[in-house]
mmCIF file of C-alpha atoms in Angstrom:
data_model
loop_
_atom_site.group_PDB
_atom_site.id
_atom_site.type_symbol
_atom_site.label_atom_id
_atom_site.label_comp_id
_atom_site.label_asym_id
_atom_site.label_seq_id
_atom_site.Cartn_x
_atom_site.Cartn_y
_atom_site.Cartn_z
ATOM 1 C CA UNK J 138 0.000 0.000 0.000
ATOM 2 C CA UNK J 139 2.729 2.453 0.757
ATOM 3 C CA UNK J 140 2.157 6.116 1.629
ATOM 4 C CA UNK J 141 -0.896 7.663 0.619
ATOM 5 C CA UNK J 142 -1.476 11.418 0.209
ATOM 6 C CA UNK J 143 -5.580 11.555 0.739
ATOM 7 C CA UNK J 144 -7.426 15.398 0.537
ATOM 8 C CA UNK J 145 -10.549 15.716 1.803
ATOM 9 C CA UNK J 146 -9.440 13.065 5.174
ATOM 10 C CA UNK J 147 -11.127 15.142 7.999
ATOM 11 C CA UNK J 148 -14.338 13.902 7.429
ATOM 12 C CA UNK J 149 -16.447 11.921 4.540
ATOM 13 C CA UNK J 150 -14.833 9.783 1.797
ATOM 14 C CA UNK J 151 -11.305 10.805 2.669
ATOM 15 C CA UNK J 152 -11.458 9.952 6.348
ATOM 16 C CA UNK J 153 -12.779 6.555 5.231
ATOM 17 C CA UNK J 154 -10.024 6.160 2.607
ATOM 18 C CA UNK J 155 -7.604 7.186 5.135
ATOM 19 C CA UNK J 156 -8.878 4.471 7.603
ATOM 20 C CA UNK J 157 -8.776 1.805 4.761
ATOM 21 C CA UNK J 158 -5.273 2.477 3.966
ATOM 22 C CA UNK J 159 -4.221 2.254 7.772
ATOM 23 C CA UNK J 160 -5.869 -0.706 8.043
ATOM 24 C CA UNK J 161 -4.427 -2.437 4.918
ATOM 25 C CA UNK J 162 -1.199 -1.657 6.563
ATOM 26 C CA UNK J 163 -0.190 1.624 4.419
ATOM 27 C CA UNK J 164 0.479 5.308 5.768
ATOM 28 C CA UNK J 165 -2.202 7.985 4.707
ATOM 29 C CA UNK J 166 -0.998 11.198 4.939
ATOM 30 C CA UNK J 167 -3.824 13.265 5.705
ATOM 31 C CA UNK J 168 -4.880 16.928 4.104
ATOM 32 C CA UNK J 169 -7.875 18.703 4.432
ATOM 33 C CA UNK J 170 -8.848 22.511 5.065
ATOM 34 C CA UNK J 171 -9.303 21.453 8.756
ATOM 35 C CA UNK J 172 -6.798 19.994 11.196
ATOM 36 C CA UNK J 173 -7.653 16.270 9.771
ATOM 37 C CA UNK J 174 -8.406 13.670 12.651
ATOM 38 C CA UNK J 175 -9.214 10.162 11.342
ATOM 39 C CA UNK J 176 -9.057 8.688 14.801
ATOM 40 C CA UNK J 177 -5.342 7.675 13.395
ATOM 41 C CA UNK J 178 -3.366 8.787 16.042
ATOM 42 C CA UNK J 179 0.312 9.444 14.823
ATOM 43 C CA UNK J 180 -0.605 10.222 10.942
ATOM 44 C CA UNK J 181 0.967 13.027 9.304
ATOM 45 C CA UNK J 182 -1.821 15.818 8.961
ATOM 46 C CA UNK J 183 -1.370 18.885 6.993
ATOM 47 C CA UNK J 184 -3.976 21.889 6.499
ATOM 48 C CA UNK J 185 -4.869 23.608 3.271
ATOM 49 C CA UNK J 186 -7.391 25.477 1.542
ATOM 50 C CA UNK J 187 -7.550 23.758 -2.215
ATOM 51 C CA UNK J 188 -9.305 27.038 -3.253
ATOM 52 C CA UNK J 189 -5.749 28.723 -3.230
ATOM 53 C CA UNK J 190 -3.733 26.426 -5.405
ATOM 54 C CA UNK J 191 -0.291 27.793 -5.194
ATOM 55 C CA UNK J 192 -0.568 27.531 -0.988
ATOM 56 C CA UNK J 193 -1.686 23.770 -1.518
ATOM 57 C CA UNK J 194 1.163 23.155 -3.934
ATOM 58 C CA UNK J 195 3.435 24.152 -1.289
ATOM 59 C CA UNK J 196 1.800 22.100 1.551
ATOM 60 C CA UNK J 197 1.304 18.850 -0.598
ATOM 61 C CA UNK J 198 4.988 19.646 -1.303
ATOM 62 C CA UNK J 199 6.154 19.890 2.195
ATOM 63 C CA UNK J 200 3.442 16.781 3.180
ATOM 64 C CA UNK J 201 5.469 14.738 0.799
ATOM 65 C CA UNK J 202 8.831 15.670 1.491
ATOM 66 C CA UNK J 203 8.242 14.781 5.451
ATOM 67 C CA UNK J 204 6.829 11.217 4.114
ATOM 68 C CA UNK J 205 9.775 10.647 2.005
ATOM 69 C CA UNK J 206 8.500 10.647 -0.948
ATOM 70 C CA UNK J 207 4.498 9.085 -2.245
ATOM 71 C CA UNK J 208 3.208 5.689 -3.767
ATOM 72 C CA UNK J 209 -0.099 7.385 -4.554
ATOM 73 C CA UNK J 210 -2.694 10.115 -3.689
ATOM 74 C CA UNK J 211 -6.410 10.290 -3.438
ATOM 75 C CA UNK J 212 -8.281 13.605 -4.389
ATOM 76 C CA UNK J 213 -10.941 13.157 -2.458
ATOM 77 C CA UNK J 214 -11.768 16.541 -1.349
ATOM 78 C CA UNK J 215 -14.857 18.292 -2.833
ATOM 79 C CA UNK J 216 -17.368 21.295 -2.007
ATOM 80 C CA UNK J 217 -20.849 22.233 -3.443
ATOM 81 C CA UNK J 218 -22.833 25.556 -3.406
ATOM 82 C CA UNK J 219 -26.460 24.809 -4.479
ATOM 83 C CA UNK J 220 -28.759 27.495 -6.777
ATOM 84 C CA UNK J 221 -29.870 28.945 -9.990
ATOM 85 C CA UNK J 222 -26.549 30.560 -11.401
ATOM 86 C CA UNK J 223 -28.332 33.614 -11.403
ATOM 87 C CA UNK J 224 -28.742 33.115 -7.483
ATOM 88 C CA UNK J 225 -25.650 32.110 -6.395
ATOM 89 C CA UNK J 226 -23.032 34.816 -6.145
ATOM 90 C CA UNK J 227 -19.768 34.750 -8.325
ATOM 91 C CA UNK J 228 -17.204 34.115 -5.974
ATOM 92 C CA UNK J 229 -19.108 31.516 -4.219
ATOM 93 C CA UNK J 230 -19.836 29.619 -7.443
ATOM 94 C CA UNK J 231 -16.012 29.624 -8.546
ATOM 95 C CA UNK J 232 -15.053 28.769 -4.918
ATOM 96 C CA UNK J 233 -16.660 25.155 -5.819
ATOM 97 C CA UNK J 234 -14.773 25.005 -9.390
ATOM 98 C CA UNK J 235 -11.401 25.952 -7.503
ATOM 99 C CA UNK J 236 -11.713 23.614 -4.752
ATOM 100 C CA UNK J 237 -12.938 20.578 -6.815
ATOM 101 C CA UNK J 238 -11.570 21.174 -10.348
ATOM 102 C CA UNK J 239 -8.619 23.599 -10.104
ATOM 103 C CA UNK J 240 -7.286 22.118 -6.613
ATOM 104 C CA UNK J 241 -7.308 18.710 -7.819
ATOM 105 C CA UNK J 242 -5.078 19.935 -10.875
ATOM 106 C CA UNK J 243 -2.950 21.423 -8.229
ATOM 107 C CA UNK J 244 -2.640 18.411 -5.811
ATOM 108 C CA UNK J 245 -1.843 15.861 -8.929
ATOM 109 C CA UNK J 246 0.943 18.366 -10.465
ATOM 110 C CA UNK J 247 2.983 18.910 -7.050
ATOM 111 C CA UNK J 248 2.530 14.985 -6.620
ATOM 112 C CA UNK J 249 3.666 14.077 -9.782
ATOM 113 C CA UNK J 250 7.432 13.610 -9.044
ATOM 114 C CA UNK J 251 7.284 11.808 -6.466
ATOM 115 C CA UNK J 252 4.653 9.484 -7.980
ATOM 116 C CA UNK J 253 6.618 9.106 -11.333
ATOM 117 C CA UNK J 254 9.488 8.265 -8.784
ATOM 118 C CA UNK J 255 8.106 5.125 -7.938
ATOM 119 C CA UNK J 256 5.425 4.257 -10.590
ATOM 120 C CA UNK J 257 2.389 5.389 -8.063
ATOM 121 C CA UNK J 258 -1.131 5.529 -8.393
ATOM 122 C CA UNK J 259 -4.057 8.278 -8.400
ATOM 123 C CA UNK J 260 -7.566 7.932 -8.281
ATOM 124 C CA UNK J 261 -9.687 11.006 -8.834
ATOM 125 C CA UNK J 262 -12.943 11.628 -7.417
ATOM 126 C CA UNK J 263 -15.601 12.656 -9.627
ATOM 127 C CA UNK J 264 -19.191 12.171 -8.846
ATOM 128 C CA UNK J 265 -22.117 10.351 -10.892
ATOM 129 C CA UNK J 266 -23.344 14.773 -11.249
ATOM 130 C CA UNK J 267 -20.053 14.856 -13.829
ATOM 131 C CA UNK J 268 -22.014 12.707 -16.020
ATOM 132 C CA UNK J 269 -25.802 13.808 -15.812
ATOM 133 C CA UNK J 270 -26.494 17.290 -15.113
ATOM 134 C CA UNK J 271 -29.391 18.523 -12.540
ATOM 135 C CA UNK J 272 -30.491 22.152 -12.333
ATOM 136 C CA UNK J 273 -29.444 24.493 -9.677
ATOM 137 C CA UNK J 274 -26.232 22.596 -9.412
ATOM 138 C CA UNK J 275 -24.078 24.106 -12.242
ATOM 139 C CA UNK J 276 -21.167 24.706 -10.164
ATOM 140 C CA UNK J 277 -20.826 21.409 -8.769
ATOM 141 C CA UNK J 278 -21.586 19.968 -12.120
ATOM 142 C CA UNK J 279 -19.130 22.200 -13.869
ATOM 143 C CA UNK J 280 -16.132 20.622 -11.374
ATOM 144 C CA UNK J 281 -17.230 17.416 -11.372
ATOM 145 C CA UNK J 282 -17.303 17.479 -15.493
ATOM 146 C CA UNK J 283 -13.719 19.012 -15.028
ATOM 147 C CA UNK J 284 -12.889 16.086 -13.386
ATOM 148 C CA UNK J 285 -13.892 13.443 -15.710
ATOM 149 C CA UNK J 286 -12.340 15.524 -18.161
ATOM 150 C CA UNK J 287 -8.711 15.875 -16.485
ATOM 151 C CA UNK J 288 -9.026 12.377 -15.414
ATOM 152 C CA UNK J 289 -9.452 10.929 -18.628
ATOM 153 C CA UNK J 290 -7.076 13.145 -20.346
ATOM 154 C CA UNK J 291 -4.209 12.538 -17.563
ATOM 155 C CA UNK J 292 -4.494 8.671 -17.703
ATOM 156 C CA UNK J 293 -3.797 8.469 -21.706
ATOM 157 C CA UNK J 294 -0.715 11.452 -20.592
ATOM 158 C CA UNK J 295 0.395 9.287 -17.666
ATOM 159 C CA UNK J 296 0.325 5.939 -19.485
ATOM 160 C CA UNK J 297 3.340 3.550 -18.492
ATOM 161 C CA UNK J 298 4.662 6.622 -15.686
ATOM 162 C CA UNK J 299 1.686 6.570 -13.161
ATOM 163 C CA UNK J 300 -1.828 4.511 -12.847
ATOM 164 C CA UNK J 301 -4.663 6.646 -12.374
ATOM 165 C CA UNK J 302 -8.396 5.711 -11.650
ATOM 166 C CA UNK J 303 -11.230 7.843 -12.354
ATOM 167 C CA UNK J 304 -14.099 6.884 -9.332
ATOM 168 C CA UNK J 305 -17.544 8.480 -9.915
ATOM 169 C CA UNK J 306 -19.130 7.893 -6.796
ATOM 170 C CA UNK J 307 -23.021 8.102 -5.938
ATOM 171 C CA UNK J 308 -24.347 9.632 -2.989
ATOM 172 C CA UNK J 309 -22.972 8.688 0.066
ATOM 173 C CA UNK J 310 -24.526 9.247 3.855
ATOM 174 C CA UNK J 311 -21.954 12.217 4.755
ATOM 175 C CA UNK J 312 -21.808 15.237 6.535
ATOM 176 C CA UNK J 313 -21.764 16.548 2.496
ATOM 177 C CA UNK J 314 -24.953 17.472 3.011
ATOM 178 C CA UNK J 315 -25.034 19.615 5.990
ATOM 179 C CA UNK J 316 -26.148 22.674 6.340
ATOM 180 C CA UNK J 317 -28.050 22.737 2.924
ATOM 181 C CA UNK J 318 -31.288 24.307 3.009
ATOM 182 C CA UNK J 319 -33.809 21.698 2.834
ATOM 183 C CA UNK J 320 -34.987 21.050 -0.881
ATOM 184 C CA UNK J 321 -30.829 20.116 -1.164
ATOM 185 C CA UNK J 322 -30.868 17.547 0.887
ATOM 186 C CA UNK J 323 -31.221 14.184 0.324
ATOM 187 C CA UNK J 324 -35.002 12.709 1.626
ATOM 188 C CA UNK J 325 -35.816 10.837 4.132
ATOM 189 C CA UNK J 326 -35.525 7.684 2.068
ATOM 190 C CA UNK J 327 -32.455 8.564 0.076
ATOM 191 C CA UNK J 328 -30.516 5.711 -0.723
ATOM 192 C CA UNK J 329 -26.939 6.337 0.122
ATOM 193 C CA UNK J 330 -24.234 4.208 -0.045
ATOM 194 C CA UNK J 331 -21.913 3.974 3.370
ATOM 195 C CA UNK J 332 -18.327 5.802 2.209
ATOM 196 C CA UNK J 333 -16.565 3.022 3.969
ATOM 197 C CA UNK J 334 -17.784 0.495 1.167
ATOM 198 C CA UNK J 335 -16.540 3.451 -1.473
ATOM 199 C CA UNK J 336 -13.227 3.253 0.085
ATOM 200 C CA UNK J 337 -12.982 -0.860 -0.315
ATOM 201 C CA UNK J 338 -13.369 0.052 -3.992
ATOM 202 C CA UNK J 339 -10.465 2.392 -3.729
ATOM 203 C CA UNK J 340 -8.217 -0.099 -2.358
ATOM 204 C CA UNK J 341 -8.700 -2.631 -4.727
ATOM 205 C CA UNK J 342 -8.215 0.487 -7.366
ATOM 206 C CA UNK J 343 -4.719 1.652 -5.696
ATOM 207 C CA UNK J 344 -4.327 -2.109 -5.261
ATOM 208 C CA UNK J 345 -3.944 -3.401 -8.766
ATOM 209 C CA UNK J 346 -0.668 -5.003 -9.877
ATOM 210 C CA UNK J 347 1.705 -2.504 -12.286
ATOM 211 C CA UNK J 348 0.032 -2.762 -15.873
ATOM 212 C CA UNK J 349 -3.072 -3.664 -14.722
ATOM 213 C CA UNK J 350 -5.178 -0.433 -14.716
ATOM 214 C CA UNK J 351 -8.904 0.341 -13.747
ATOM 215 C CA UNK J 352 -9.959 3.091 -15.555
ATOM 216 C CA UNK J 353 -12.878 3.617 -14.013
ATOM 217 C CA UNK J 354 -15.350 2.879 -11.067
ATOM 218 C CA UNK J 355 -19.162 4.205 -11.104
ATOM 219 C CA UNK J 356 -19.716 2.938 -7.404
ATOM 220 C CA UNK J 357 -23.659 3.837 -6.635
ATOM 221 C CA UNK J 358 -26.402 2.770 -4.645
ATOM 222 C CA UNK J 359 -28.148 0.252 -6.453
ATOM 223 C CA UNK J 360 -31.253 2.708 -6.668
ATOM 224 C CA UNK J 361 -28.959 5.658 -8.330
ATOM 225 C CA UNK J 362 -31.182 7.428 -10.342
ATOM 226 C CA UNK J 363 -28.172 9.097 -12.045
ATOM 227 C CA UNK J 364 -26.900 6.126 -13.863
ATOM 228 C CA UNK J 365 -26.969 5.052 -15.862
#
């Protein structure tokens, strides 16, 4: 498993990925905008806003240099700001596009080195909203379009350097949805799929022998009404 750079590990998917890699005997190295706590006492934590690329270059920099170098790293951090476009003010919308789109960019360049170093392995998170759009969520849809977009492009780039895995998750019962007004949150009888289970599918991703690649993973509730 190796060491693990994982954004987004204070809470959600990335604190689950973090756990999984722990568990499967690897070291996460854990980055969020918060102080990170997995409940994995002794991980290195680092904090960073992915809104401001050039400050997360130079913490995913100095997060990697402490480790010693990386064997892969998860981008699992993401943010959303719900409304018309008309609604939602400008800086607010591209503060979604930065985080999820632009940050991710970020993350993957300052990795790269140390990933080509030792033939690592990324997996992007997109979300099954990259592939079917819903109104009042342009911004989110926008980034997680991006995604798809770099994802794809950066595995034919990367080929035969570093793996990378595109995962388009479905909803998942996280604190994601807090704080939403009402009519953007999931119902009462939502089906969401538990982010530990997401994280087992990252594993076997990150876990794949060298020139065996998964592309990509649509991991969804079985009731996803976004796919396909």
């Amino acid at each position: 498993m190796g060491t693990v750079l994982v954004t987004g590990a204070a809470s959600g998917l990335g604190r689950a990925v973090a756990r999984a890699v722990a568990a499967a005997g690897g070291h996460p190295l854990l980055l969020d905008r918060v102080e990170p706590d997995a409940g994995l006492p002794g991980a290195a934590t680092a904090v960073a806003d992915l809104a401001d690329a050039p400050n997360a270059e130079r913490v995913v920099a100095d997060l990697a240099g402490r480790a010693g170098g990386l064997d892969a790293v998860v981008t699992a951090a993401g943010i959303d700001r719900c409304g018309r476009l008309a609604d939602v003010p400008a800086p607010e919308w591209e503060r979604v596009v930065r985080v999820n789109l632009i940050g991710t960019a970020a993350v993957i360049r300052t990795a790269l080195p140390a990933l080509r170093a030792r033939r690592g392995r990324i997996v992007t998170v997109a979300s099954t909203l990259g592939l079917r759009a819903l109104p009042e969520a342009s911004a989110y849809c926008a980034s997680k379009f991006g995604v798809i977009g770099l994802s794809r492009a950066l595995a034919a780039e990367l080929t035969g350097e570093v793996g990378l895995t595109l995962l388009v998750p479905g909803g998942m019962s996280t604190a994601f949805f807090d704080g939403r007004p009402e009519q953007y949150r999931p119902g009462p009888d939502a089906a969401l799929n538990d982010p530990r289970e997401v994280a087992e599918a990252v594993l076997f991703a990150l876990t794949r022998p060298e020139g065996c690649e998964v592309r990509e993973m649509v991991v969804c509730p079985e009731t996803e009404p976004s796919w396909p």
